[in-house]
Amino acid sequence: MNIVVTVKQVPDTWAEKKLDAADKTVDRVSVDNVMNEMDEYGVEEALKIKEAHGGEVTVVTMGPAKAVETIRKALSMGADKAVHLTDDALHGSDALQTSAALAKVIATLSPDLVITATEASDARGGVMGALLAERLGLPQLTQARKVTVDPGAGTVSIERLADNGYALVEASLPAVVGVVEKINQPRYPSFKGIMAAKKKPLTTLSAGDAGLDAGAVGLAAASSTVVDSQPAPPRQSGTIVKDEGDGGTKIADFLAAQKLI
């Protein structure tokens, strides 16, 4: 099995999210950055499939130079190799441009299976898997809480998370599968894995290397841009109820006034 997993470096979940004052893109410079948490589940699932059926796991990311930190984590978890698409010309690319760029890279790897997260924690667009499937001309299975691959039959089946349980869905390989966080428990990189990651193949590509037109990517050519933003209003302090023997009554009266009971 030749498995490709897309990963992304995002601002830390607990960091204050803000936009760059100059171009309104997500500020990735003044905050700590980590691998998108949902991508860890994708990497783990790819490794489990590899362990069951053999093959190779390649992680692919698009991002600035320091996104290599995210690549190294995936490699230390057990991925075999990585491709890093990085170029100043890509800064500010929207989802359409990003999917086009990633699809160009992924197509050269001829994967049997592409695994993505449901969404990234920075933009929460949740569209990358669908865009990649469309551009690659592959079927897509989404919201997978369990993945079963049958290389002999050339199929992949999933338990698709639904509101009232799950649905069984199957597609022919190659395919794109989007996983949810309930699918597994990502492993922690071992010291041995961290050291081994430093020696694993890492291919760095520029926009030109990937066959991209520099004028068709980046903020200037983006189909969607942020025009303006406003900070969320400060939270108002709550109502403090002093209990002098009638605290329960006061709370009940307050809830009734808010039409909550």
CSV table of C-alpha atoms in Angstrom, one decimal:
chain,number,residue,atom,x,y,z
A,1,MET,CA,0.0,0.0,0.0
A,2,ASN,CA,1.3,3.4,-1.0
A,3,ILE,CA,-0.4,5.8,1.4
A,4,VAL,CA,-0.2,9.6,1.4
A,5,VAL,CA,-1.3,11.7,4.4
A,6,THR,CA,-1.8,15.4,4.2
A,7,VAL,CA,-0.6,17.3,7.3
A,8,LYS,CA,-0.6,21.0,8.2
A,9,GLN,CA,1.2,23.2,10.7
A,10,VAL,CA,-1.3,25.5,12.5
A,11,PRO,CA,-1.1,27.9,15.4
A,12,ASP,CA,-1.3,26.1,18.8
A,13,THR,CA,-4.8,25.4,19.8
A,14,TRP,CA,-4.4,27.4,23.0
A,15,ALA,CA,-2.7,30.3,21.3
A,16,GLU,CA,-4.6,33.5,20.7
A,17,LYS,CA,-5.6,33.5,17.0
A,18,LYS,CA,-5.1,36.7,15.1
A,19,LEU,CA,-4.6,38.0,11.6
A,20,ASP,CA,-1.6,39.7,10.2
A,21,ALA,CA,-2.3,43.5,10.3
A,22,ALA,CA,-0.9,44.0,6.8
A,23,ASP,CA,-2.5,41.3,4.6
A,24,LYS,CA,-5.2,39.8,6.9
A,25,THR,CA,-3.8,36.3,6.6
A,26,VAL,CA,-3.5,34.1,9.7
A,27,ASP,CA,-0.6,35.2,11.8
A,28,ARG,CA,1.8,32.2,12.0
A,29,VAL,CA,4.9,34.1,13.1
A,30,SER,CA,4.2,35.5,16.5
A,31,VAL,CA,2.6,32.3,17.9
A,32,ASP,CA,3.7,28.8,18.7
A,33,ASN,CA,2.8,26.4,15.9
A,34,VAL,CA,2.0,22.7,16.0
A,35,MET,CA,0.8,19.9,13.8
A,36,ASN,CA,-2.9,20.2,13.3
A,37,GLU,CA,-4.3,17.8,15.9
A,38,MET,CA,-6.7,16.1,13.5
A,39,ASP,CA,-3.8,15.3,11.2
A,40,GLU,CA,-2.3,13.1,14.0
A,41,TYR,CA,-5.2,10.8,13.7
A,42,GLY,CA,-4.7,10.6,9.9
A,43,VAL,CA,-1.0,9.7,10.4
A,44,GLU,CA,-1.9,7.1,13.0
A,45,GLU,CA,-4.5,5.5,10.8
A,46,ALA,CA,-2.0,5.4,7.9
A,47,LEU,CA,0.6,3.7,10.1
A,48,LYS,CA,-2.0,1.1,11.3
A,49,ILE,CA,-2.9,0.3,7.7
A,50,LYS,CA,0.8,0.0,6.8
A,51,GLU,CA,1.4,-2.3,9.7
A,52,ALA,CA,-1.5,-4.6,8.6
A,53,HIS,CA,-0.8,-4.7,4.9
A,54,GLY,CA,2.8,-3.4,4.4
A,55,GLY,CA,3.7,-0.5,2.1
A,56,GLU,CA,4.9,3.0,2.7
A,57,VAL,CA,3.5,6.2,4.3
A,58,THR,CA,4.4,9.6,2.8
A,59,VAL,CA,3.3,12.8,4.5
A,60,VAL,CA,2.8,15.9,2.4
A,61,THR,CA,2.5,19.5,3.6
A,62,MET,CA,2.4,22.9,2.2
A,63,GLY,CA,3.7,25.7,4.3
A,64,PRO,CA,6.6,28.0,5.3
A,65,ALA,CA,10.1,26.7,6.1
A,66,LYS,CA,9.3,26.1,9.8
A,67,ALA,CA,6.5,23.7,8.8
A,68,VAL,CA,9.3,21.1,8.7
A,69,GLU,CA,8.7,20.7,12.4
A,70,THR,CA,5.4,19.2,11.7
A,71,ILE,CA,6.9,16.9,9.1
A,72,ARG,CA,9.5,15.7,11.6
A,73,LYS,CA,6.8,14.9,14.1
A,74,ALA,CA,4.9,12.7,11.5
A,75,LEU,CA,8.2,11.0,10.6
A,76,SER,CA,9.0,10.4,14.2
A,77,MET,CA,5.6,8.8,14.6
A,78,GLY,CA,6.6,6.3,11.9
A,79,ALA,CA,5.9,7.8,8.5
A,80,ASP,CA,8.6,6.7,6.0
A,81,LYS,CA,9.2,9.9,4.0
A,82,ALA,CA,7.8,13.4,3.4
A,83,VAL,CA,7.3,16.1,0.8
A,84,HIS,CA,7.4,19.7,1.8
A,85,LEU,CA,6.0,22.2,-0.7
A,86,THR,CA,7.3,25.6,0.4
A,87,ASP,CA,7.7,28.9,-1.5
A,88,ASP,CA,7.1,32.6,-0.6
A,89,ALA,CA,4.9,32.7,-3.7
A,90,LEU,CA,2.4,30.4,-1.9
A,91,HIS,CA,1.8,32.7,1.0
A,92,GLY,CA,-1.9,33.7,1.3
A,93,SER,CA,-3.1,30.9,-1.0
A,94,ASP,CA,-6.8,30.1,-0.4
A,95,ALA,CA,-8.3,26.6,-0.2
A,96,LEU,CA,-8.7,26.3,-4.0
A,97,GLN,CA,-5.1,27.2,-4.7
A,98,THR,CA,-3.8,25.0,-1.9
A,99,SER,CA,-5.8,22.0,-3.1
A,100,ALA,CA,-4.4,22.6,-6.6
A,101,ALA,CA,-0.9,22.7,-5.4
A,102,LEU,CA,-1.2,19.7,-3.1
A,103,ALA,CA,-2.9,17.7,-5.8
A,104,LYS,CA,0.0,18.4,-8.2
A,105,VAL,CA,2.4,16.9,-5.6
A,106,ILE,CA,0.2,14.0,-4.6
A,107,ALA,CA,-0.4,12.9,-8.2
A,108,THR,CA,3.3,12.4,-8.7
A,109,LEU,CA,3.3,9.9,-5.8
A,110,SER,CA,0.7,7.6,-7.4
A,111,PRO,CA,-1.0,6.8,-4.0
A,112,ASP,CA,-3.3,3.9,-3.4
A,113,LEU,CA,-4.9,5.8,-0.5
A,114,VAL,CA,-4.9,9.5,0.5
A,115,ILE,CA,-5.8,10.2,4.1
A,116,THR,CA,-6.9,13.7,5.3
A,117,ALA,CA,-8.3,15.2,8.4
A,118,THR,CA,-11.8,16.4,8.6
A,119,GLU,CA,-10.6,20.0,9.0
A,120,ALA,CA,-7.7,22.1,10.3
A,121,SER,CA,-8.0,24.0,13.5
A,122,ASP,CA,-6.9,27.3,12.1
A,123,ALA,CA,-9.4,28.0,9.3
A,124,ARG,CA,-11.9,25.1,10.0
A,125,GLY,CA,-12.9,25.1,6.3
A,126,GLY,CA,-13.4,21.4,6.1
A,127,VAL,CA,-13.2,21.3,2.3
A,128,MET,CA,-9.6,20.2,1.5
A,129,GLY,CA,-10.4,16.5,1.3
A,130,ALA,CA,-13.3,17.1,-1.2
A,131,LEU,CA,-11.2,19.5,-3.2
A,132,LEU,CA,-8.3,17.0,-3.4
A,133,ALA,CA,-10.6,14.2,-4.4
A,134,GLU,CA,-12.1,16.3,-7.2
A,135,ARG,CA,-8.7,17.4,-8.5
A,136,LEU,CA,-7.3,13.9,-8.4
A,137,GLY,CA,-10.4,12.3,-9.9
A,138,LEU,CA,-10.8,9.9,-7.0
A,139,PRO,CA,-13.8,8.8,-4.9
A,140,GLN,CA,-13.9,10.3,-1.4
A,141,LEU,CA,-15.1,8.8,1.8
A,142,THR,CA,-15.7,11.2,4.7
A,143,GLN,CA,-16.2,11.2,8.5
A,144,ALA,CA,-14.5,7.8,8.9
A,145,ARG,CA,-14.5,6.4,12.4
A,146,LYS,CA,-13.1,3.1,11.1
A,147,VAL,CA,-11.2,2.2,7.9
A,148,THR,CA,-10.8,-1.2,6.4
A,149,VAL,CA,-8.6,-1.8,3.4
A,150,ASP,CA,-8.7,-4.9,1.2
A,151,PRO,CA,-5.7,-4.6,-1.2
A,152,GLY,CA,-6.7,-7.9,-2.9
A,153,ALA,CA,-10.1,-6.7,-3.8
A,154,GLY,CA,-8.9,-3.1,-4.4
A,155,THR,CA,-11.4,-1.6,-2.0
A,156,VAL,CA,-11.6,0.6,1.1
A,157,SER,CA,-14.6,0.6,3.4
A,158,ILE,CA,-15.4,2.8,6.3
A,159,GLU,CA,-17.8,3.2,9.2
A,160,ARG,CA,-19.0,6.8,8.4
A,161,LEU,CA,-20.0,8.7,11.5
A,162,ALA,CA,-23.6,9.8,11.4
A,163,ASP,CA,-26.0,11.6,13.8
A,164,ASN,CA,-27.6,8.4,15.0
A,165,GLY,CA,-24.8,5.8,14.6
A,166,TYR,CA,-22.8,5.1,11.5
A,167,ALA,CA,-23.1,4.1,7.9
A,168,LEU,CA,-21.1,1.5,6.0
A,169,VAL,CA,-19.6,3.0,2.8
A,170,GLU,CA,-17.2,1.4,0.3
A,171,ALA,CA,-15.1,2.7,-2.6
A,172,SER,CA,-12.6,1.4,-5.1
A,173,LEU,CA,-8.9,2.2,-4.6
A,174,PRO,CA,-7.3,4.6,-5.1
A,175,ALA,CA,-9.5,6.8,-2.9
A,176,VAL,CA,-9.4,9.8,-0.5
A,177,VAL,CA,-10.5,9.1,3.1
A,178,GLY,CA,-11.2,11.8,5.7
A,179,VAL,CA,-11.0,10.6,9.3
A,180,VAL,CA,-12.5,11.9,12.6
A,181,GLU,CA,-10.8,12.0,16.0
A,182,LYS,CA,-12.8,9.0,17.2
A,183,ILE,CA,-11.0,6.7,14.8
A,184,ASN,CA,-7.9,5.9,17.0
A,185,GLN,CA,-5.5,7.1,19.6
A,186,PRO,CA,-2.4,8.7,18.0
A,187,ARG,CA,0.9,7.2,19.2
A,188,TYR,CA,3.6,9.4,20.9
A,189,PRO,CA,6.9,9.6,19.1
A,190,SER,CA,9.5,7.5,20.8
A,191,PHE,CA,13.1,8.7,21.3
A,192,LYS,CA,14.2,6.1,18.8
A,193,GLY,CA,11.5,7.4,16.4
A,194,ILE,CA,12.6,11.0,16.9
A,195,MET,CA,16.2,10.1,16.1
A,196,ALA,CA,15.3,8.0,13.1
A,197,ALA,CA,13.2,10.9,11.7
A,198,LYS,CA,16.3,12.9,11.1
A,199,LYS,CA,17.6,10.4,8.6
A,200,LYS,CA,14.3,9.8,6.7
A,201,PRO,CA,13.9,11.2,3.2
A,202,LEU,CA,12.5,14.7,3.0
A,203,THR,CA,11.9,16.3,-0.4
A,204,THR,CA,11.6,20.1,-0.5
A,205,LEU,CA,9.8,21.5,-3.5
A,206,SER,CA,9.3,25.1,-4.7
A,207,ALA,CA,6.3,26.2,-6.6
A,208,GLY,CA,8.3,25.8,-9.8
A,209,ASP,CA,9.5,22.4,-8.8
A,210,ALA,CA,5.9,21.3,-8.4
A,211,GLY,CA,4.9,22.6,-11.8
A,212,LEU,CA,2.9,25.5,-10.4
A,213,ASP,CA,2.5,28.9,-12.1
A,214,ALA,CA,3.7,31.4,-9.4
A,215,GLY,CA,1.2,33.9,-10.7
A,216,ALA,CA,-1.7,31.6,-10.1
A,217,VAL,CA,-1.0,31.0,-6.4
A,218,GLY,CA,-0.6,33.3,-3.4
A,219,LEU,CA,-2.6,36.1,-1.9
A,220,ALA,CA,-2.7,38.3,-5.1
A,221,ALA,CA,-4.4,35.5,-7.1
A,222,ALA,CA,-6.6,34.1,-4.3
A,223,SER,CA,-10.3,33.6,-5.1
A,224,SER,CA,-11.2,34.6,-1.6
A,225,THR,CA,-9.6,37.0,0.8
A,226,VAL,CA,-10.3,38.6,4.2
A,227,VAL,CA,-11.3,42.2,3.7
A,228,ASP,CA,-11.7,43.2,7.3
A,229,SER,CA,-12.1,41.7,10.8
A,230,GLN,CA,-13.2,42.8,14.2
A,231,PRO,CA,-12.2,41.4,17.6
A,232,ALA,CA,-14.9,39.5,19.5
A,233,PRO,CA,-16.7,41.7,22.1
A,234,PRO,CA,-15.4,41.2,25.6
A,235,ARG,CA,-17.4,38.8,27.7
A,236,GLN,CA,-19.6,40.5,30.3
A,237,SER,CA,-19.2,39.5,33.9
A,238,GLY,CA,-21.9,37.2,35.2
A,239,THR,CA,-24.5,37.8,37.9
A,240,ILE,CA,-23.3,36.9,41.4
A,241,VAL,CA,-25.9,35.5,43.7
A,242,LYS,CA,-25.2,35.9,47.4
A,243,ASP,CA,-26.8,33.0,49.4
A,244,GLU,CA,-28.5,34.3,52.5
A,245,GLY,CA,-30.8,31.3,52.8
A,246,ASP,CA,-32.7,32.1,49.7
A,247,GLY,CA,-30.0,31.4,47.1
A,248,GLY,CA,-32.0,28.7,45.4
A,249,THR,CA,-35.0,31.0,45.0
A,250,LYS,CA,-32.9,33.8,43.6
A,251,ILE,CA,-31.3,31.4,41.0
A,252,ALA,CA,-34.7,30.1,40.1
A,253,ASP,CA,-36.1,33.6,39.6
A,254,PHE,CA,-33.1,34.5,37.5
A,255,LEU,CA,-33.5,31.5,35.2
A,256,ALA,CA,-37.2,32.2,34.9
A,257,ALA,CA,-36.5,35.8,33.9
A,258,GLN,CA,-34.2,34.5,31.2
A,259,LYS,CA,-37.0,32.1,30.1
A,260,LEU,CA,-34.7,29.2,30.7
A,261,ILE,CA,-37.2,27.4,33.0
